[in-house]
Short mmCIF file of N, CA and C in Angstrom, two decimals:
data_model
loop_
_atom_site.label_atom_id
_atom_site.label_comp_id
_atom_site.label_asym_id
_atom_site.label_seq_id
_atom_site.Cartn_x
_atom_site.Cartn_y
_atom_site.Cartn_z
N UNK A 5 -52.04 112.76 87.90
CA UNK A 5 -50.65 112.90 88.30
C UNK A 5 -49.89 111.64 87.88
N UNK A 6 -48.68 111.81 87.37
CA UNK A 6 -47.91 110.63 86.94
C UNK A 6 -47.49 109.75 88.12
N UNK A 7 -47.27 108.49 87.81
CA UNK A 7 -46.78 107.53 88.79
C UNK A 7 -45.36 107.13 88.44
N UNK A 8 -44.56 106.92 89.50
CA UNK A 8 -43.17 106.50 89.32
C UNK A 8 -42.93 105.29 90.20
N UNK A 9 -42.35 104.26 89.60
CA UNK A 9 -42.02 103.04 90.32
C UNK A 9 -40.51 102.89 90.35
N UNK A 10 -40.00 102.65 91.53
CA UNK A 10 -38.56 102.46 91.73
C UNK A 10 -38.37 101.64 92.99
N UNK A 11 -37.15 101.27 93.26
CA UNK A 11 -36.84 100.47 94.45
C UNK A 11 -36.17 101.36 95.48
N UNK A 12 -36.64 101.27 96.71
CA UNK A 12 -36.03 102.01 97.82
C UNK A 12 -35.65 101.01 98.90
N UNK A 13 -34.37 100.95 99.18
CA UNK A 13 -33.87 100.06 100.23
C UNK A 13 -34.36 98.63 100.05
N UNK A 14 -34.37 98.18 98.79
CA UNK A 14 -34.72 96.80 98.48
C UNK A 14 -36.20 96.54 98.28
N UNK A 15 -37.06 97.55 98.42
CA UNK A 15 -38.50 97.36 98.26
C UNK A 15 -39.00 98.21 97.10
N UNK A 16 -39.81 97.61 96.25
CA UNK A 16 -40.39 98.34 95.13
C UNK A 16 -41.51 99.23 95.64
N UNK A 17 -41.49 100.49 95.20
CA UNK A 17 -42.52 101.46 95.59
C UNK A 17 -43.04 102.13 94.33
N UNK A 18 -44.28 102.58 94.41
CA UNK A 18 -44.88 103.39 93.36
C UNK A 18 -45.48 104.61 94.02
N UNK A 19 -45.16 105.78 93.48
CA UNK A 19 -45.67 107.02 94.06
C UNK A 19 -46.32 107.87 92.97
N UNK A 20 -47.35 108.60 93.36
CA UNK A 20 -47.96 109.62 92.52
C UNK A 20 -47.28 110.93 92.87
N UNK A 21 -46.68 111.57 91.87
CA UNK A 21 -45.98 112.82 92.15
C UNK A 21 -45.71 113.57 90.86
N UNK A 22 -45.64 114.89 90.94
CA UNK A 22 -45.22 115.65 89.75
C UNK A 22 -43.79 115.24 89.38
N UNK A 23 -43.49 115.23 88.10
CA UNK A 23 -42.17 114.77 87.61
C UNK A 23 -41.02 115.54 88.22
N UNK A 24 -41.24 116.81 88.52
CA UNK A 24 -40.14 117.65 89.02
C UNK A 24 -40.07 117.72 90.55
N UNK A 25 -40.90 116.97 91.25
CA UNK A 25 -40.85 116.97 92.72
C UNK A 25 -39.52 116.36 93.15
N UNK A 26 -38.74 117.07 93.98
CA UNK A 26 -37.47 116.50 94.42
C UNK A 26 -37.65 115.14 95.11
N UNK A 27 -36.78 114.22 94.77
CA UNK A 27 -36.81 112.88 95.36
C UNK A 27 -36.78 112.94 96.88
N UNK A 28 -36.09 113.92 97.45
CA UNK A 28 -36.03 114.05 98.91
C UNK A 28 -37.43 114.14 99.50
N UNK A 29 -38.30 114.93 98.89
CA UNK A 29 -39.65 115.09 99.43
C UNK A 29 -40.49 113.84 99.22
N UNK A 30 -40.23 113.11 98.15
CA UNK A 30 -40.92 111.84 97.96
C UNK A 30 -40.49 110.87 99.06
N UNK A 31 -39.18 110.78 99.30
CA UNK A 31 -38.68 109.88 100.34
C UNK A 31 -39.26 110.25 101.70
N UNK A 32 -39.15 111.51 102.07
CA UNK A 32 -39.54 111.94 103.41
C UNK A 32 -41.07 112.03 103.58
N UNK A 33 -41.73 112.74 102.68
CA UNK A 33 -43.15 113.04 102.87
C UNK A 33 -44.09 111.96 102.38
N UNK A 34 -43.74 111.31 101.28
CA UNK A 34 -44.64 110.29 100.73
C UNK A 34 -44.33 108.89 101.25
N UNK A 35 -43.04 108.62 101.52
CA UNK A 35 -42.65 107.27 101.93
C UNK A 35 -42.25 107.18 103.41
N UNK A 36 -42.14 108.29 104.09
CA UNK A 36 -41.83 108.28 105.52
C UNK A 36 -40.40 107.91 105.85
N UNK A 37 -39.49 108.07 104.91
CA UNK A 37 -38.07 107.73 105.12
C UNK A 37 -37.37 109.02 105.55
N UNK A 38 -36.96 109.09 106.80
CA UNK A 38 -36.47 110.35 107.35
C UNK A 38 -34.96 110.43 107.52
N UNK A 39 -34.22 109.40 107.14
CA UNK A 39 -32.76 109.44 107.25
C UNK A 39 -32.13 110.56 106.43
N UNK A 40 -32.48 110.69 105.15
CA UNK A 40 -31.94 111.81 104.37
C UNK A 40 -32.54 113.11 104.91
N UNK A 41 -31.68 114.02 105.33
CA UNK A 41 -32.13 115.25 105.97
C UNK A 41 -32.20 116.40 104.98
N UNK A 42 -33.17 117.29 105.20
CA UNK A 42 -33.23 118.52 104.43
C UNK A 42 -32.32 119.53 105.12
N UNK A 43 -31.38 120.07 104.35
CA UNK A 43 -30.50 121.08 104.90
C UNK A 43 -30.55 122.37 104.11
N UNK A 44 -30.39 122.26 102.79
CA UNK A 44 -30.31 123.49 101.99
C UNK A 44 -31.25 123.46 100.79
N UNK A 45 -31.48 122.30 100.22
CA UNK A 45 -32.33 122.19 99.04
C UNK A 45 -31.67 122.61 97.74
N UNK A 46 -30.38 122.92 97.77
CA UNK A 46 -29.69 123.39 96.57
C UNK A 46 -28.37 122.66 96.31
N UNK A 47 -28.21 121.45 96.86
CA UNK A 47 -27.03 120.62 96.60
C UNK A 47 -25.75 121.21 97.16
N UNK A 48 -25.84 121.87 98.30
CA UNK A 48 -24.65 122.45 98.91
C UNK A 48 -24.24 121.70 100.18
N UNK A 49 -25.17 121.52 101.11
CA UNK A 49 -24.80 120.95 102.42
C UNK A 49 -24.64 119.44 102.36
N UNK A 50 -25.42 118.78 101.51
CA UNK A 50 -25.36 117.34 101.26
C UNK A 50 -25.85 116.49 102.44
N UNK A 51 -26.66 117.06 103.32
CA UNK A 51 -27.23 116.31 104.44
C UNK A 51 -28.17 115.21 103.94
N UNK A 52 -28.65 115.34 102.72
CA UNK A 52 -29.60 114.36 102.19
C UNK A 52 -28.93 113.25 101.38
N UNK A 53 -27.62 113.22 101.31
CA UNK A 53 -26.92 112.27 100.43
C UNK A 53 -27.49 110.86 100.57
N UNK A 54 -27.82 110.30 99.44
CA UNK A 54 -28.34 108.93 99.32
C UNK A 54 -27.67 108.34 98.09
N UNK A 55 -28.05 107.13 97.74
CA UNK A 55 -27.47 106.50 96.55
C UNK A 55 -28.56 106.26 95.52
N UNK A 56 -28.21 106.50 94.27
CA UNK A 56 -29.06 106.17 93.13
C UNK A 56 -28.24 105.23 92.27
N UNK A 57 -28.68 103.98 92.19
CA UNK A 57 -27.92 102.93 91.49
C UNK A 57 -26.48 102.86 92.00
N UNK A 58 -26.30 103.02 93.30
CA UNK A 58 -24.99 102.88 93.92
C UNK A 58 -24.12 104.11 93.93
N UNK A 59 -24.54 105.17 93.28
CA UNK A 59 -23.76 106.42 93.23
C UNK A 59 -24.36 107.43 94.19
N UNK A 60 -23.50 108.18 94.87
CA UNK A 60 -23.97 109.22 95.78
C UNK A 60 -24.66 110.33 94.99
N UNK A 61 -25.86 110.69 95.44
CA UNK A 61 -26.62 111.79 94.85
C UNK A 61 -27.25 112.58 95.99
N UNK A 62 -27.70 113.76 95.65
CA UNK A 62 -28.40 114.58 96.63
C UNK A 62 -29.84 114.72 96.19
N UNK A 63 -30.73 113.95 96.82
CA UNK A 63 -32.12 113.90 96.38
C UNK A 63 -32.87 115.22 96.51
N UNK A 64 -32.28 116.22 97.14
CA UNK A 64 -32.92 117.53 97.19
C UNK A 64 -32.95 118.19 95.82
N UNK A 65 -32.09 117.73 94.90
CA UNK A 65 -32.05 118.31 93.55
C UNK A 65 -32.27 117.28 92.46
N UNK A 66 -32.64 116.07 92.82
CA UNK A 66 -32.93 115.01 91.84
C UNK A 66 -34.44 114.89 91.71
N UNK A 67 -35.01 115.17 90.54
CA UNK A 67 -36.45 115.01 90.37
C UNK A 67 -36.85 113.54 90.48
N UNK A 68 -38.00 113.29 91.04
CA UNK A 68 -38.47 111.92 91.21
C UNK A 68 -38.51 111.17 89.89
N UNK A 69 -38.75 111.86 88.79
CA UNK A 69 -38.80 111.19 87.49
C UNK A 69 -37.48 110.50 87.17
N UNK A 70 -36.35 111.02 87.67
CA UNK A 70 -35.05 110.39 87.42
C UNK A 70 -34.87 109.09 88.19
N UNK A 71 -35.68 108.85 89.20
CA UNK A 71 -35.57 107.62 89.98
C UNK A 71 -36.35 106.46 89.38
N UNK A 72 -37.22 106.75 88.43
CA UNK A 72 -38.08 105.72 87.85
C UNK A 72 -37.25 104.54 87.34
N UNK A 73 -37.60 103.34 87.80
CA UNK A 73 -36.94 102.12 87.37
C UNK A 73 -35.56 101.90 87.96
N UNK A 74 -35.20 102.72 88.93
CA UNK A 74 -33.84 102.65 89.47
C UNK A 74 -33.86 102.24 90.95
N UNK A 75 -32.67 102.09 91.50
CA UNK A 75 -32.48 101.65 92.89
C UNK A 75 -32.03 102.84 93.73
N UNK A 76 -32.81 103.17 94.75
CA UNK A 76 -32.48 104.23 95.69
C UNK A 76 -32.12 103.58 97.02
N UNK A 77 -31.00 103.99 97.59
CA UNK A 77 -30.61 103.50 98.92
C UNK A 77 -30.40 104.70 99.82
N UNK A 78 -31.03 104.65 100.98
CA UNK A 78 -30.85 105.68 102.00
C UNK A 78 -30.14 105.04 103.19
N UNK A 79 -29.82 105.82 104.18
CA UNK A 79 -29.14 105.30 105.38
C UNK A 79 -29.93 104.14 105.99
N UNK A 80 -31.25 104.16 105.85
CA UNK A 80 -32.07 103.08 106.40
C UNK A 80 -31.81 101.74 105.72
N UNK A 81 -31.30 101.76 104.51
CA UNK A 81 -31.05 100.53 103.76
C UNK A 81 -29.62 100.04 103.82
N UNK A 82 -28.81 100.65 104.65
CA UNK A 82 -27.38 100.31 104.67
C UNK A 82 -27.08 99.08 105.52
N UNK A 83 -27.69 98.97 106.67
CA UNK A 83 -27.43 97.82 107.55
C UNK A 83 -28.03 96.55 106.93
N UNK A 84 -27.50 95.42 107.34
CA UNK A 84 -28.02 94.12 106.92
C UNK A 84 -28.73 93.53 108.13
N UNK A 85 -30.01 93.82 108.26
CA UNK A 85 -30.74 93.41 109.45
C UNK A 85 -30.19 94.14 110.66
N UNK A 86 -29.75 93.38 111.66
CA UNK A 86 -29.17 93.98 112.87
C UNK A 86 -27.67 94.24 112.74
N UNK A 87 -27.09 93.81 111.62
CA UNK A 87 -25.65 94.00 111.43
C UNK A 87 -25.40 95.31 110.71
N UNK A 88 -24.73 96.23 111.41
CA UNK A 88 -24.43 97.52 110.82
C UNK A 88 -23.44 97.39 109.68
N UNK A 89 -23.53 98.30 108.73
CA UNK A 89 -22.53 98.41 107.69
C UNK A 89 -21.21 98.80 108.37
N UNK A 90 -20.06 98.38 107.87
CA UNK A 90 -18.79 98.73 108.50
C UNK A 90 -18.58 100.24 108.69
N UNK A 91 -19.11 101.05 107.80
CA UNK A 91 -18.98 102.50 107.97
C UNK A 91 -19.82 102.95 109.16
N UNK A 92 -21.02 102.45 109.29
CA UNK A 92 -21.84 102.80 110.45
C UNK A 92 -21.16 102.35 111.74
N UNK A 93 -20.58 101.16 111.72
CA UNK A 93 -19.90 100.64 112.90
C UNK A 93 -18.71 101.52 113.28
N UNK A 94 -17.94 101.93 112.29
CA UNK A 94 -16.79 102.81 112.56
C UNK A 94 -17.26 104.14 113.13
N UNK A 95 -18.37 104.66 112.65
CA UNK A 95 -18.92 105.92 113.18
C UNK A 95 -19.22 105.79 114.67
N UNK A 96 -19.82 104.66 115.03
CA UNK A 96 -20.16 104.44 116.45
C UNK A 96 -18.91 104.25 117.30
N UNK A 97 -17.99 103.45 116.80
CA UNK A 97 -16.77 103.15 117.57
C UNK A 97 -15.95 104.40 117.84
N UNK A 98 -15.97 105.35 116.91
CA UNK A 98 -15.16 106.57 117.07
C UNK A 98 -16.00 107.75 117.55
N UNK A 99 -17.26 107.50 117.92
CA UNK A 99 -18.11 108.54 118.48
C UNK A 99 -18.11 109.78 117.60
N UNK A 100 -18.35 109.59 116.31
CA UNK A 100 -18.27 110.68 115.34
C UNK A 100 -19.33 111.76 115.55
N UNK A 101 -20.61 111.41 115.67
CA UNK A 101 -21.62 112.47 115.68
C UNK A 101 -21.60 113.32 116.95
N UNK A 102 -21.92 114.58 116.77
CA UNK A 102 -22.26 115.41 117.91
C UNK A 102 -23.77 115.60 117.84
N UNK A 103 -24.24 116.52 117.01
CA UNK A 103 -25.70 116.66 116.90
C UNK A 103 -26.28 115.53 116.06
N UNK A 104 -25.50 115.01 115.10
CA UNK A 104 -25.93 113.87 114.29
C UNK A 104 -26.71 114.21 113.04
N UNK A 105 -27.09 115.46 112.85
CA UNK A 105 -27.97 115.81 111.73
C UNK A 105 -27.37 115.45 110.38
N UNK A 106 -26.09 115.73 110.19
CA UNK A 106 -25.46 115.50 108.88
C UNK A 106 -24.97 114.07 108.71
N UNK A 107 -24.97 113.29 109.75
CA UNK A 107 -24.30 111.99 109.71
C UNK A 107 -24.86 111.00 108.70
N UNK A 108 -26.19 110.91 108.50
CA UNK A 108 -26.64 109.99 107.44
C UNK A 108 -26.03 110.32 106.08
N UNK A 109 -25.99 111.59 105.74
CA UNK A 109 -25.39 112.02 104.47
C UNK A 109 -23.90 111.76 104.44
N UNK A 110 -23.22 112.02 105.57
CA UNK A 110 -21.78 111.76 105.65
C UNK A 110 -21.50 110.27 105.42
N UNK A 111 -22.27 109.44 106.08
CA UNK A 111 -22.07 107.98 105.97
C UNK A 111 -22.33 107.51 104.54
N UNK A 112 -23.40 107.99 103.93
CA UNK A 112 -23.71 107.57 102.56
C UNK A 112 -22.63 108.04 101.58
N UNK A 113 -22.11 109.25 101.78
CA UNK A 113 -21.02 109.74 100.92
C UNK A 113 -19.78 108.88 101.12
N UNK A 114 -19.51 108.47 102.35
CA UNK A 114 -18.35 107.63 102.64
C UNK A 114 -18.47 106.26 101.99
N UNK A 115 -19.65 105.66 102.08
CA UNK A 115 -19.85 104.34 101.45
C UNK A 115 -19.59 104.43 99.95
N UNK A 116 -20.08 105.49 99.32
CA UNK A 116 -19.84 105.67 97.88
C UNK A 116 -18.35 105.86 97.59
N UNK A 117 -17.67 106.64 98.42
CA UNK A 117 -16.23 106.85 98.24
C UNK A 117 -15.48 105.53 98.36
N UNK A 118 -15.77 104.76 99.40
CA UNK A 118 -15.05 103.50 99.61
C UNK A 118 -15.37 102.47 98.54
N UNK A 119 -16.52 102.58 97.93
CA UNK A 119 -16.86 101.69 96.82
C UNK A 119 -15.99 102.02 95.61
N UNK A 120 -15.75 103.31 95.39
CA UNK A 120 -14.90 103.75 94.27
C UNK A 120 -13.43 103.55 94.56
N UNK A 121 -13.04 103.76 95.82
CA UNK A 121 -11.64 103.70 96.21
C UNK A 121 -11.54 103.13 97.62
N UNK A 122 -11.20 101.85 97.76
CA UNK A 122 -11.18 101.22 99.08
C UNK A 122 -10.06 101.69 100.00
N UNK A 123 -9.15 102.50 99.50
CA UNK A 123 -8.05 103.00 100.35
C UNK A 123 -7.79 104.47 100.02
N UNK A 124 -8.74 105.36 100.38
CA UNK A 124 -8.60 106.76 99.99
C UNK A 124 -7.52 107.50 100.79
N UNK A 125 -6.93 108.49 100.16
CA UNK A 125 -5.97 109.36 100.82
C UNK A 125 -6.73 110.40 101.65
N UNK A 126 -6.00 111.12 102.50
CA UNK A 126 -6.63 112.20 103.27
C UNK A 126 -7.25 113.23 102.33
N UNK A 127 -6.59 113.52 101.24
CA UNK A 127 -7.11 114.50 100.29
C UNK A 127 -8.42 114.03 99.67
N UNK A 128 -8.51 112.74 99.35
CA UNK A 128 -9.75 112.19 98.78
C UNK A 128 -10.86 112.19 99.82
N UNK A 129 -10.51 111.91 101.05
CA UNK A 129 -11.51 111.96 102.13
C UNK A 129 -11.98 113.40 102.32
N UNK A 130 -11.04 114.34 102.32
CA UNK A 130 -11.40 115.74 102.51
C UNK A 130 -12.24 116.29 101.36
N UNK A 131 -12.20 115.63 100.21
CA UNK A 131 -12.99 116.07 99.06
C UNK A 131 -14.47 115.76 99.22
N UNK A 132 -14.83 114.95 100.22
CA UNK A 132 -16.25 114.75 100.53
C UNK A 132 -16.77 116.10 100.99
N UNK A 133 -17.77 116.61 100.32
CA UNK A 133 -18.20 117.98 100.55
C UNK A 133 -19.35 118.12 101.54
N UNK A 134 -19.72 117.05 102.23
CA UNK A 134 -20.81 117.14 103.19
C UNK A 134 -20.43 118.07 104.33
N UNK A 135 -21.31 118.98 104.64
CA UNK A 135 -21.05 119.98 105.68
C UNK A 135 -21.44 119.42 107.05
N UNK A 136 -20.53 119.57 108.02
CA UNK A 136 -20.80 119.20 109.41
C UNK A 136 -20.67 120.47 110.24
N UNK A 137 -21.78 120.99 110.72
CA UNK A 137 -21.74 122.23 111.49
C UNK A 137 -21.04 122.06 112.83
N UNK A 138 -21.00 120.83 113.34
CA UNK A 138 -20.33 120.58 114.62
C UNK A 138 -18.81 120.46 114.45
N UNK A 139 -18.37 120.28 113.22
CA UNK A 139 -16.94 120.23 112.94
C UNK A 139 -16.25 118.95 113.37
N UNK A 140 -16.90 117.81 113.20
CA UNK A 140 -16.29 116.54 113.61
C UNK A 140 -15.44 115.93 112.50
N UNK A 141 -14.90 116.76 111.64
CA UNK A 141 -14.18 116.27 110.47
C UNK A 141 -13.01 115.35 110.80
N UNK A 142 -12.28 115.61 111.88
CA UNK A 142 -11.17 114.72 112.24
C UNK A 142 -11.69 113.32 112.56
N UNK A 143 -12.77 113.23 113.35
CA UNK A 143 -13.33 111.91 113.69
C UNK A 143 -13.94 111.25 112.46
N UNK A 144 -14.53 112.06 111.57
CA UNK A 144 -15.06 111.51 110.32
C UNK A 144 -13.93 110.87 109.52
N UNK A 145 -12.81 111.57 109.38
CA UNK A 145 -11.67 111.03 108.63
C UNK A 145 -11.19 109.73 109.27
N UNK A 146 -11.07 109.70 110.58
CA UNK A 146 -10.61 108.49 111.26
C UNK A 146 -11.59 107.34 111.09
N UNK A 147 -12.88 107.62 111.12
CA UNK A 147 -13.89 106.58 110.92
C UNK A 147 -13.81 106.03 109.50
N UNK A 148 -13.58 106.90 108.52
CA UNK A 148 -13.44 106.44 107.13
C UNK A 148 -12.24 105.52 107.00
N UNK A 149 -11.15 105.89 107.62
CA UNK A 149 -9.95 105.04 107.57
C UNK A 149 -10.21 103.70 108.25
N UNK A 150 -10.92 103.71 109.37
CA UNK A 150 -11.23 102.46 110.06
C UNK A 150 -12.12 101.58 109.20
N UNK A 151 -13.14 102.17 108.59
CA UNK A 151 -14.03 101.40 107.73
C UNK A 151 -13.27 100.84 106.53
N UNK A 152 -12.34 101.61 105.99
CA UNK A 152 -11.53 101.13 104.85
C UNK A 152 -10.71 99.92 105.28
N UNK A 153 -10.13 99.99 106.47
CA UNK A 153 -9.34 98.84 106.97
C UNK A 153 -10.23 97.63 107.20
N UNK A 154 -11.50 97.87 107.53
CA UNK A 154 -12.44 96.77 107.78
C UNK A 154 -12.94 96.16 106.48
N UNK A 155 -12.57 96.78 105.35
CA UNK A 155 -12.95 96.22 104.05
C UNK A 155 -14.39 96.47 103.67
N UNK A 156 -14.88 97.67 103.89
CA UNK A 156 -16.29 97.95 103.61
C UNK A 156 -16.58 98.19 102.15
N UNK A 157 -15.59 98.29 101.30
CA UNK A 157 -15.79 98.67 99.90
C UNK A 157 -16.73 97.71 99.16
N UNK A 158 -16.64 96.44 99.44
CA UNK A 158 -17.45 95.47 98.72
C UNK A 158 -18.87 95.38 99.19
N UNK A 159 -19.18 96.00 100.27
CA UNK A 159 -20.51 95.92 100.85
C UNK A 159 -21.43 96.97 100.23
N UNK A 160 -22.52 96.59 99.67
CA UNK A 160 -23.42 97.53 99.00
C UNK A 160 -24.47 98.07 99.95
N UNK A 161 -24.87 97.35 100.90
CA UNK A 161 -25.93 97.82 101.78
C UNK A 161 -25.77 97.19 103.12
#
């Protein structure tokens, strides 16, 4: 079986896996990283949103072979020790989650958005396609605006 070496949340890992195994299963089953959630497996719900070289991706449809030599960041790699990322802090301050299942993906999509655009419009925020079954979209929008005001765009992790 082929081996793939890449960085996850700042640590170099090597895994044995078929080239077409979705990165989500490598993260969850082989590496024990459970923040990215399985929701649909077809790039629709986006509960698994993570970053590949700083860009939001959905590891449910990214083969592990595409991660070779690259940097993967999951929700577990966002905080700086005990200091939460400004987006995570805004989520807590505004009590965004209800069930919480989609929130890691929502947060990772938000970090990527704020990196591209530190002052997004409501329309740009609404273009985040992560599905929240609890419907906390208003609080999500407010948390994104709070994180933008806190200047989270420059923060990578």
